[in-house]
Short mmCIF file of C-alpha atoms in Angstrom, two decimals:
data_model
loop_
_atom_site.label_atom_id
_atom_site.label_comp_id
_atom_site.label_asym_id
_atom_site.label_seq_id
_atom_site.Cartn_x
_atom_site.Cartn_y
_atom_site.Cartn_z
CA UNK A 90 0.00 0.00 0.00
CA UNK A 91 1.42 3.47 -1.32
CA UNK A 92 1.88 5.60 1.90
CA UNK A 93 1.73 9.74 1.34
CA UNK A 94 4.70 11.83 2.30
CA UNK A 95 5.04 13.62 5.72
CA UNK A 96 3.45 17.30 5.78
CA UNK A 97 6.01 19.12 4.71
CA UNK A 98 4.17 22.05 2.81
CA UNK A 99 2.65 22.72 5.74
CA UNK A 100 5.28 22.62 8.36
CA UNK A 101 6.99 26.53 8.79
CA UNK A 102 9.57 27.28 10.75
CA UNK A 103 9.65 30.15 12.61
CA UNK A 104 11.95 32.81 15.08
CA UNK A 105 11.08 31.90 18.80
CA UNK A 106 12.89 35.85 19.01
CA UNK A 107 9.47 37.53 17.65
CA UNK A 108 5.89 36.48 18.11
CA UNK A 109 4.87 34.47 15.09
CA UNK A 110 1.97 35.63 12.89
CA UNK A 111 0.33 32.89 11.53
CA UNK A 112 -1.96 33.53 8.30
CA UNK A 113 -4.59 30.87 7.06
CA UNK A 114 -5.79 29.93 4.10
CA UNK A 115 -9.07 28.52 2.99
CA UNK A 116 -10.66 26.52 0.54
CA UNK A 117 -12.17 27.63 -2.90
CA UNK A 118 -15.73 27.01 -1.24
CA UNK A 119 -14.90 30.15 1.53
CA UNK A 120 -14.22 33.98 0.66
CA UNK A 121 -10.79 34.61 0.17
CA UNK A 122 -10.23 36.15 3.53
CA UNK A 123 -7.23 35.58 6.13
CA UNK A 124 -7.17 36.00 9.64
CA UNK A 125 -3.74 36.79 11.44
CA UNK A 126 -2.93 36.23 15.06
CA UNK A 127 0.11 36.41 17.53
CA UNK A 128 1.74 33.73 19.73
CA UNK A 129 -0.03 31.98 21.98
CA UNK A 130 0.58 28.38 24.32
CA UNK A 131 -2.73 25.45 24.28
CA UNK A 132 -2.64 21.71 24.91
CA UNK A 133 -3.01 18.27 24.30
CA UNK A 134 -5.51 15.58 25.64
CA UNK A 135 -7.15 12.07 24.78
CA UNK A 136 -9.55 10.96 27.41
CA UNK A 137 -11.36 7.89 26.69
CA UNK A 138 -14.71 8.98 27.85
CA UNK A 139 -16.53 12.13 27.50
CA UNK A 140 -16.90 12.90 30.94
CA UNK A 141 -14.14 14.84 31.84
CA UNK A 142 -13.79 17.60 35.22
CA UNK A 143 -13.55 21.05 34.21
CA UNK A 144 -13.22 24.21 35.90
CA UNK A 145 -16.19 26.24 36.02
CA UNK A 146 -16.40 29.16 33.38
CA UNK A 147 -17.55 32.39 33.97
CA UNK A 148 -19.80 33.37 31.65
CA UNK A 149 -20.81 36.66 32.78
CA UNK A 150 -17.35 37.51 31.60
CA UNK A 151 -17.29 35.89 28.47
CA UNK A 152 -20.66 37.31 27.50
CA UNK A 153 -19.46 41.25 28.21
CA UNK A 154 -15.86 40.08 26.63
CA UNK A 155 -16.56 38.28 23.44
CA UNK A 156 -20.56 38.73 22.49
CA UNK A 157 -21.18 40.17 19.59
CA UNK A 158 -19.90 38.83 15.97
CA UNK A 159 -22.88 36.89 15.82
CA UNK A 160 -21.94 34.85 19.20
CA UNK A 161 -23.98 34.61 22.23
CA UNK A 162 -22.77 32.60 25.08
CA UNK A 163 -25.09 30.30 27.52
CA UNK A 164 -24.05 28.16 30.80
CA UNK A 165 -24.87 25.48 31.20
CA UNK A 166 -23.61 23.64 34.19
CA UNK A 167 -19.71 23.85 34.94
CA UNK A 168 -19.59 24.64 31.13
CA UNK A 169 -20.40 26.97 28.59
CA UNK A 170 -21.61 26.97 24.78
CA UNK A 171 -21.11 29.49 22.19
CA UNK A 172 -23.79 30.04 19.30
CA UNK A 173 -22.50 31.14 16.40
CA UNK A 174 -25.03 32.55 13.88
CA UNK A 175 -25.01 34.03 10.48
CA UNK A 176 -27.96 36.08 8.92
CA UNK A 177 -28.52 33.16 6.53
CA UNK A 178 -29.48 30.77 8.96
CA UNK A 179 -26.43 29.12 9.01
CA UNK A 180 -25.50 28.04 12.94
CA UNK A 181 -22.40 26.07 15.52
CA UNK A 182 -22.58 25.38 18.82
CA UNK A 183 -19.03 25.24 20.51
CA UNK A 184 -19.08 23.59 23.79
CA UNK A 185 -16.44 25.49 25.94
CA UNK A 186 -13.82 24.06 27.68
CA UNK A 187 -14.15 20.95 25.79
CA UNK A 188 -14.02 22.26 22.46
CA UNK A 189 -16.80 20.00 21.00
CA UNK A 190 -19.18 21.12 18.17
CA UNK A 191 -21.83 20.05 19.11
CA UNK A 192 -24.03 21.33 16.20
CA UNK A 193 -24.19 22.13 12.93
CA UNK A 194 -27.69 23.67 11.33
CA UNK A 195 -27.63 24.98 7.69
CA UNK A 196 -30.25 26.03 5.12
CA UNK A 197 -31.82 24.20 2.64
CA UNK A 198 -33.15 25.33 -1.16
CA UNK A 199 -36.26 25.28 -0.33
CA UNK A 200 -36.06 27.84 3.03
CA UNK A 201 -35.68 25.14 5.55
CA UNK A 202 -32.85 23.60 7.84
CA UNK A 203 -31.02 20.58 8.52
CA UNK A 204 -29.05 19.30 11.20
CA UNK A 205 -25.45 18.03 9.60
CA UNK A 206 -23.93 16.69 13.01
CA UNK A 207 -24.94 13.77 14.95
CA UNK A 208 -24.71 13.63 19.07
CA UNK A 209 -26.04 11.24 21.80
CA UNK A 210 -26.76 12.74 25.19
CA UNK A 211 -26.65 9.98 28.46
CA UNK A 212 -26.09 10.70 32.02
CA UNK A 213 -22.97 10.96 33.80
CA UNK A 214 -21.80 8.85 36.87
CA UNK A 215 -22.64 11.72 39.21
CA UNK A 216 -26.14 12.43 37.11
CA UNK A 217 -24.05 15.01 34.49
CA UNK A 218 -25.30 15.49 30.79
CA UNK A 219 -23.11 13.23 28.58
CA UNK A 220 -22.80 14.80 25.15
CA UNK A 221 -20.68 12.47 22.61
CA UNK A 222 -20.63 12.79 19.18
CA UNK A 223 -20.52 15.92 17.14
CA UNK A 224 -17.03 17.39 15.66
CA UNK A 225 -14.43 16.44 17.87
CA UNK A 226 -10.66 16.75 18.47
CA UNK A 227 -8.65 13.28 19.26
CA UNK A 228 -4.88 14.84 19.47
CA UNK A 229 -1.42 14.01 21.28
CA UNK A 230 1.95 14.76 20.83
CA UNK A 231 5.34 13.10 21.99
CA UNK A 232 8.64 14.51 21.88
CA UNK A 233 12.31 12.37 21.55
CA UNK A 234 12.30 12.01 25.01
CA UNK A 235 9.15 10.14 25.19
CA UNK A 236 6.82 12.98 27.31
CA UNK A 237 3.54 13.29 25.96
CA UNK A 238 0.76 15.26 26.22
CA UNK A 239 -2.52 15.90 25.65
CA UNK A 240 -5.04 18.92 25.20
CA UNK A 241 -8.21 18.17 28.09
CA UNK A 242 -9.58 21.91 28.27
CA UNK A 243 -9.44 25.13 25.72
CA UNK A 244 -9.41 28.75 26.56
CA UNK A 245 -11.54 30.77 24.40
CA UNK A 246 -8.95 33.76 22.87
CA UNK A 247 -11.19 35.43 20.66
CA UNK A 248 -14.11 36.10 18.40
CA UNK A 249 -14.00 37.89 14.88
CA UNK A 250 -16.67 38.66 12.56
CA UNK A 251 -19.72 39.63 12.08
CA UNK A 252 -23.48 37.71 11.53
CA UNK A 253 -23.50 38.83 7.95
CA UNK A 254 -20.64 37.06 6.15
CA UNK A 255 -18.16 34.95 8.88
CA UNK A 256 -17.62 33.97 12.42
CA UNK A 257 -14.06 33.11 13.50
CA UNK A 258 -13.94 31.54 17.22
CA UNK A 259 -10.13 30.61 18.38
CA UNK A 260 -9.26 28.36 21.44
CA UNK A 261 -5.71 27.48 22.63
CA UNK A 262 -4.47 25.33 25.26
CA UNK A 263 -0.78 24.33 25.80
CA UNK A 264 1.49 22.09 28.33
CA UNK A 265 2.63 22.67 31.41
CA UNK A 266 5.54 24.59 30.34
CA UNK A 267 4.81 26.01 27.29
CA UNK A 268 6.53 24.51 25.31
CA UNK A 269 3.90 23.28 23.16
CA UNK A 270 0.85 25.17 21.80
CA UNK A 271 -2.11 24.29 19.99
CA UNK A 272 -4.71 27.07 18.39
CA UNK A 273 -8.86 25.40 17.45
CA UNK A 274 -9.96 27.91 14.89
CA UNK A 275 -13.55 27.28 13.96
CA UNK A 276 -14.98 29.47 11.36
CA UNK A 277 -19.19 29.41 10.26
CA UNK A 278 -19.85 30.55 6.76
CA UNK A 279 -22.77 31.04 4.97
CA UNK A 280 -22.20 27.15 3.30
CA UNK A 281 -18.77 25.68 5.39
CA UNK A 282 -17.88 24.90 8.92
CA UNK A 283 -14.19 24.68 9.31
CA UNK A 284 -12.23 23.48 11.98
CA UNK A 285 -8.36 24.44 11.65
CA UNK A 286 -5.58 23.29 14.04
CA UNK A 287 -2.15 24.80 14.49
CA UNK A 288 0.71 23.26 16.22
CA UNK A 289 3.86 25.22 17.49
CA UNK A 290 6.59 23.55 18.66
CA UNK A 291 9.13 25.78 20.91
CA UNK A 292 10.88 22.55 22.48
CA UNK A 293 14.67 21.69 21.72
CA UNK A 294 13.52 18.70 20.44
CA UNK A 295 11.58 17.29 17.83
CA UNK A 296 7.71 16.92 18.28
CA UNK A 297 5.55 13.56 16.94
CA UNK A 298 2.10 14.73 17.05
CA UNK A 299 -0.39 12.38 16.23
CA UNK A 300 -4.68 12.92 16.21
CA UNK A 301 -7.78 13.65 14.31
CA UNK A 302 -10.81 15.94 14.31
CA UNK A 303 -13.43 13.22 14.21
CA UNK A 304 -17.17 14.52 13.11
CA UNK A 305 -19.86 12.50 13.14
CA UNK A 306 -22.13 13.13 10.37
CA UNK A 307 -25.90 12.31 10.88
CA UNK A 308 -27.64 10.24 8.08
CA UNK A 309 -31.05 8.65 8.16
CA UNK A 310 -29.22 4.77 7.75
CA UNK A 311 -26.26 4.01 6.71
CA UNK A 312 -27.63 1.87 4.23
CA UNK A 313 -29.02 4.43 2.35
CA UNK A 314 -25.36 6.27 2.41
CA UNK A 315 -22.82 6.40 -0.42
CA UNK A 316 -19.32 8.08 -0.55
CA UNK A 317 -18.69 9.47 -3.69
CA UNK A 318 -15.15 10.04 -4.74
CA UNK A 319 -13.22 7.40 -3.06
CA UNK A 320 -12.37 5.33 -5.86
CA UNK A 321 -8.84 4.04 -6.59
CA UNK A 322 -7.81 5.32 -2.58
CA UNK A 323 -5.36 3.11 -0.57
CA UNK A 324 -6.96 1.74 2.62
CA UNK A 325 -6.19 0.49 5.85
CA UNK A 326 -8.66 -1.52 8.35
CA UNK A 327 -8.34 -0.37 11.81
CA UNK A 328 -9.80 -0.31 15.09
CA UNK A 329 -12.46 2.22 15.63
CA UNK A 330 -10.72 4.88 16.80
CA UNK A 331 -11.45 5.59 20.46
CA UNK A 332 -11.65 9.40 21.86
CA UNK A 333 -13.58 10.96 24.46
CA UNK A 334 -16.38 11.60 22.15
CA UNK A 335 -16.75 8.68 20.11
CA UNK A 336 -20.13 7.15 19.54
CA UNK A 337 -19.68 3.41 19.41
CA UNK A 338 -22.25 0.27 19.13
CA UNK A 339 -21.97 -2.38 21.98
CA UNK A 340 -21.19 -4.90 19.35
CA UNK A 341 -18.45 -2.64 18.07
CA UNK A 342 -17.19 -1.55 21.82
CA UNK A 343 -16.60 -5.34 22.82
CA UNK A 344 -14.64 -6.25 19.93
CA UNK A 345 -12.46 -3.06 21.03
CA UNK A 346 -11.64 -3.87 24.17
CA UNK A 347 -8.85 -6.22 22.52
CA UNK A 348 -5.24 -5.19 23.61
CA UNK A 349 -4.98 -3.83 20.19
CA UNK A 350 -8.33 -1.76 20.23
CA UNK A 351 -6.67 0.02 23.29
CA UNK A 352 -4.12 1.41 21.27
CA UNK A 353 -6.33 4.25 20.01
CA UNK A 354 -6.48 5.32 23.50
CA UNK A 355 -3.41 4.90 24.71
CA UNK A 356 -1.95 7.00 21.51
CA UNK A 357 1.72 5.71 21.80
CA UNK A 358 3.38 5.78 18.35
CA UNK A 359 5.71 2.78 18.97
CA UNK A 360 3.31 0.54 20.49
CA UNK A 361 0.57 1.50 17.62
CA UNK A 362 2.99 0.46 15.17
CA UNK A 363 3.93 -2.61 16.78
CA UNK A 364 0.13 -3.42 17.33
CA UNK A 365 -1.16 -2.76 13.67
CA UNK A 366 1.76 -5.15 12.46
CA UNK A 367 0.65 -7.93 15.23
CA UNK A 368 -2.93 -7.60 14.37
CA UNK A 369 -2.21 -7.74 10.61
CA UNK A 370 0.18 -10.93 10.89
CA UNK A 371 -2.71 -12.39 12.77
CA UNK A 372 -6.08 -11.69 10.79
CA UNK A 373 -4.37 -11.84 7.39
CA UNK A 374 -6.09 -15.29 6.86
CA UNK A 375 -9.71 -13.62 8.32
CA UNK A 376 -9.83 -10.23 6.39
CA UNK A 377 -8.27 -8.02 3.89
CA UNK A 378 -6.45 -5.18 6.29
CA UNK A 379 -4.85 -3.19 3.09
CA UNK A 380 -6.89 -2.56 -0.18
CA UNK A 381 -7.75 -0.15 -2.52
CA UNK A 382 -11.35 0.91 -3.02
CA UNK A 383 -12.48 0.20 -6.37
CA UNK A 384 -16.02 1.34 -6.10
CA UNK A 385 -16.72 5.03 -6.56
CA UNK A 386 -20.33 5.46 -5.60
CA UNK A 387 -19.77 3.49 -2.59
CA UNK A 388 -22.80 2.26 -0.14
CA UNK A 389 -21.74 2.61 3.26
CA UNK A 390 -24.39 -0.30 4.94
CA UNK A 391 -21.63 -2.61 5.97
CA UNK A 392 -19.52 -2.17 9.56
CA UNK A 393 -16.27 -0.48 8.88
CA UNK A 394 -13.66 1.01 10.30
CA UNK A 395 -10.90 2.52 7.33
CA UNK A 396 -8.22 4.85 7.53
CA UNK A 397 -7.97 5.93 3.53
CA UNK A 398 -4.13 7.17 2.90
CA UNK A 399 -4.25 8.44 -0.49
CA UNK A 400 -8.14 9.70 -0.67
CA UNK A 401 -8.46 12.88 -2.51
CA UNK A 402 -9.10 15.84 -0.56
CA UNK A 403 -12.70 16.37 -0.93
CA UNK A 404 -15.31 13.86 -1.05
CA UNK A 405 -19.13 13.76 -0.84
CA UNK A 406 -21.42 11.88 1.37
CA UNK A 407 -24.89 11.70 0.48
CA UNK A 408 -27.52 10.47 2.17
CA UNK A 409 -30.35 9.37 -0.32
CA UNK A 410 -32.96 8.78 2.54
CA UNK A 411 -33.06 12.31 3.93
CA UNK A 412 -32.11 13.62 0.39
CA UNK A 413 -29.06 15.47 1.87
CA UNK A 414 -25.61 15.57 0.81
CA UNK A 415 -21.75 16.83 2.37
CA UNK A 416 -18.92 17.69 1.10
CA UNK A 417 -16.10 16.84 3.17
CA UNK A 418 -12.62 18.40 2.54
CA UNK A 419 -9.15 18.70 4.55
CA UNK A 420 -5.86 19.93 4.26
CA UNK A 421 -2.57 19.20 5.93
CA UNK A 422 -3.52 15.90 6.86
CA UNK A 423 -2.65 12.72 4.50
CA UNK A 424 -4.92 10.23 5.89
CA UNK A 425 -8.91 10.58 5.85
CA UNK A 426 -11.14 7.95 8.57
CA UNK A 427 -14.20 6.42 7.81
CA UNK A 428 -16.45 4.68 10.16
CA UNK A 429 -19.59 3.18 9.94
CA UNK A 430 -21.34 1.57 12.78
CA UNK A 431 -23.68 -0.77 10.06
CA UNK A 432 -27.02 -0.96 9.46
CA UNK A 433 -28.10 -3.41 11.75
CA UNK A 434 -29.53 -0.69 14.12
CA UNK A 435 -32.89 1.71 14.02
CA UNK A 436 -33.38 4.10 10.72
CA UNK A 437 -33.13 7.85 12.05
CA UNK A 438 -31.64 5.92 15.42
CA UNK A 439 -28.86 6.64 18.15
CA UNK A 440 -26.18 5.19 15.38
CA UNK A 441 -27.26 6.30 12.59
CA UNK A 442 -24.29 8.33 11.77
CA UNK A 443 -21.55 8.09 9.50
CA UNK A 444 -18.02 8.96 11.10
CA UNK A 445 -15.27 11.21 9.44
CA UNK A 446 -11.94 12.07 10.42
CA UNK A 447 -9.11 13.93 9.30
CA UNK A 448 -5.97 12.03 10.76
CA UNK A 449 -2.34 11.68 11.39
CA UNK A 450 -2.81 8.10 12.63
CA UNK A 451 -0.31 5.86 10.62
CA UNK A 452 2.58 8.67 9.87
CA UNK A 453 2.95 11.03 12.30
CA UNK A 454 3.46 14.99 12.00
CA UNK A 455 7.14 15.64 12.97
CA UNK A 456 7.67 19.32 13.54
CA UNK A 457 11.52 20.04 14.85
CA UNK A 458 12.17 23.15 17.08
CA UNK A 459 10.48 26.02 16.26
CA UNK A 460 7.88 24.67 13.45
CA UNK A 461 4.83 25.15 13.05
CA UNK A 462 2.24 22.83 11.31
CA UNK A 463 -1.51 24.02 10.31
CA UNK A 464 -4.80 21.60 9.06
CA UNK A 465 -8.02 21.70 8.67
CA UNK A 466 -11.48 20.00 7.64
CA UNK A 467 -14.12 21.53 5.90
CA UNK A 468 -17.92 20.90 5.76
CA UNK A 469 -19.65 22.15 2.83
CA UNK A 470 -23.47 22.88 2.00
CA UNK A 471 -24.17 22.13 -1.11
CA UNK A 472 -27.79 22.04 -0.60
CA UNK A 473 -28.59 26.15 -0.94
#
């Protein structure tokens, strides 16, 4: 199986003498606007459920701080969420610290709206609202000395924009000893919701970063869901990947508490390697782990868990049974995940998603001292 290069193109390095301005760029589908910001330190985190202790957030404060732009901010609990909304009807939810999307409403051609993102709500140990699903971060990084990290909680830095044309909302977190810094940019347009990372490295060392932002796209049944656009891409079978947010079947769960289903959780780069080379030495007589997809309309009604390592950068996912469709695009990652729970469960039902992620899973980002890597996923609206 052909493996893509590392991300070069979009590593920079940069002079820890100065505060770094980083500019992004967007995709054909946004306006060709930039947004420019100076150095700041986030973090890294992979819990394995989504119950996770925060400290409260003051919201007073972020309301007479950040509102405006089209952003309103509610409490709820120990947390917070941030509605973004555009004129158009276009609308996020940000959950704050976590940094989980938790929804995703656009507008349809004929004036009415549609929910892209699909979430499960359960209660806690301690009687909490569980929220999984949604668009999610999954992200660690490891330097040569073996310390990893983690990001568990995001500070929200701020809010451009306005209601009429485009929302920017930027979180960062960052270690202990900032060293390492991470920036969440999530930007609502009038057809896209984009989620863009950046990754500074100010260690001596090198940095392995490894991760995906994981959405989980509703559909009415995965049976009547196709990817279009995947044909001829290099595939991997994996283990569902495992992050605080994930949204798995019991059927699915048990098969992944295997020593090698762990691995997703635990996140360690040698011992994932190791484990994907065990596991395909011992299922090579059972199943196919590396293939190439040869159909290009392809129905999505069978349990699988891919990562695709040469799939083309945008794809479309449509959903024949609400009569929906979404284009999903990336950049900076090499390696696209697809999940699909099956459809032996209930039409319109608590799994009747399909999952997406953007990943550096296989091949890891390397960034030496003083680099800086940037990616992002995109969710387009074709449906206006």
């Amino acid at each position: 199986m052909a493996y893509s290069s590392l991300f070069s193109p979009n590593v920079t390095p940069f002079s820890s003498a100065r505060p770094i301005n980083h500019q992004l760029s967007y995709h054909p589908y946004l306006s060709s606007t930039s947004l420019q910001y100076n150095n700041i330190r986030r973090e890294f985190s992979v819990p394995h459920v989504a119950s996770v202790p925060y400290q409260p957030l003051n919201v007073d404060y972020l309301e007479g701080e950040f509102s405006g732009h089209g952003v309103t901010f509610e409490g709820i609990g120990d947390n917070c969420v941030a509605k973004m909304r555009l004129d158009n009807g276009s609308t996020a939810t940000l959950m704050l610290p976590s940094g989980l999307i938790s929804s995703y409403k656009v507008p349809l051609w004929h004036g009415g709206t549609v929910e892209l993102l699909h979430t499960s709500v359960s209660e806690g140990d301690e009687g909490e609202a569980v929220i999984q699903g949604g668009v999610s971060l999954a992200l660690n990084s490891e330097d040569d000395n073996e310390a990893s990290w983690s990001p568990s909680a995001w500070v929200l830095r701020n809010v451009r924009g306005n209601s009429n044309d485009s929302i920017k909302v930027e979180l960062i977190s960052s270690d202990s000893e900032n060293m390492v810094e991470t920036r969440y940019i999530v930007t609502l347009q009038e057809d896209v919701l984009t989620s863009e990372i950046s990754v500074t490295n100010s260690k001596s060392t090198r940095l392995h970063w490894t991760g995906s932002i994981i959405s989980h796209l509703t559909v009415s049944s995965p049976e009547a869901t196709y990817a279009l656009g995947l044909e001829g891409s290099n595939f991997l079978s994996v283990p569902p990947i495992l992050s605080n947010f994930s949204i798995i079947p019991p059927d699915l769960d048990e098969e992944n508490d295997s020593d090698i289903g762990q691995l997703w959780s635990q996140m360690g780069l040698k011992s994932l390697v190791s484990g994907l080379s065990q596991r395909n030495q011992k299922n090579a007589s059972e199943e196919e782990m590396e293939g190439e997809e040869d159909d290009g309309y392809k129905q999505l009604n069978e349990k699988m868990s891919r990562i695709y390592t040469s799939a083309p950068r945008f794809f479309t996912l449509i959903d024949r049974g609400r009569r929906n469709s979404v284009a999903v695009g990336r950049d900076g990652f090499d390696e696209m995940y697809l999940f699909s729970p099956g459809s032996n469960h209930e039409i319109y039902g608590e799994y009747s998603y399909i999952c997406v992620g953007q990943s550096a899973m296989l091949k890891p980002i390397i960034l030496g001292p003083g680099e800086v890597w940037r990616g992002w996923q995109q969710l387009h609206n074709p449906n206006m």
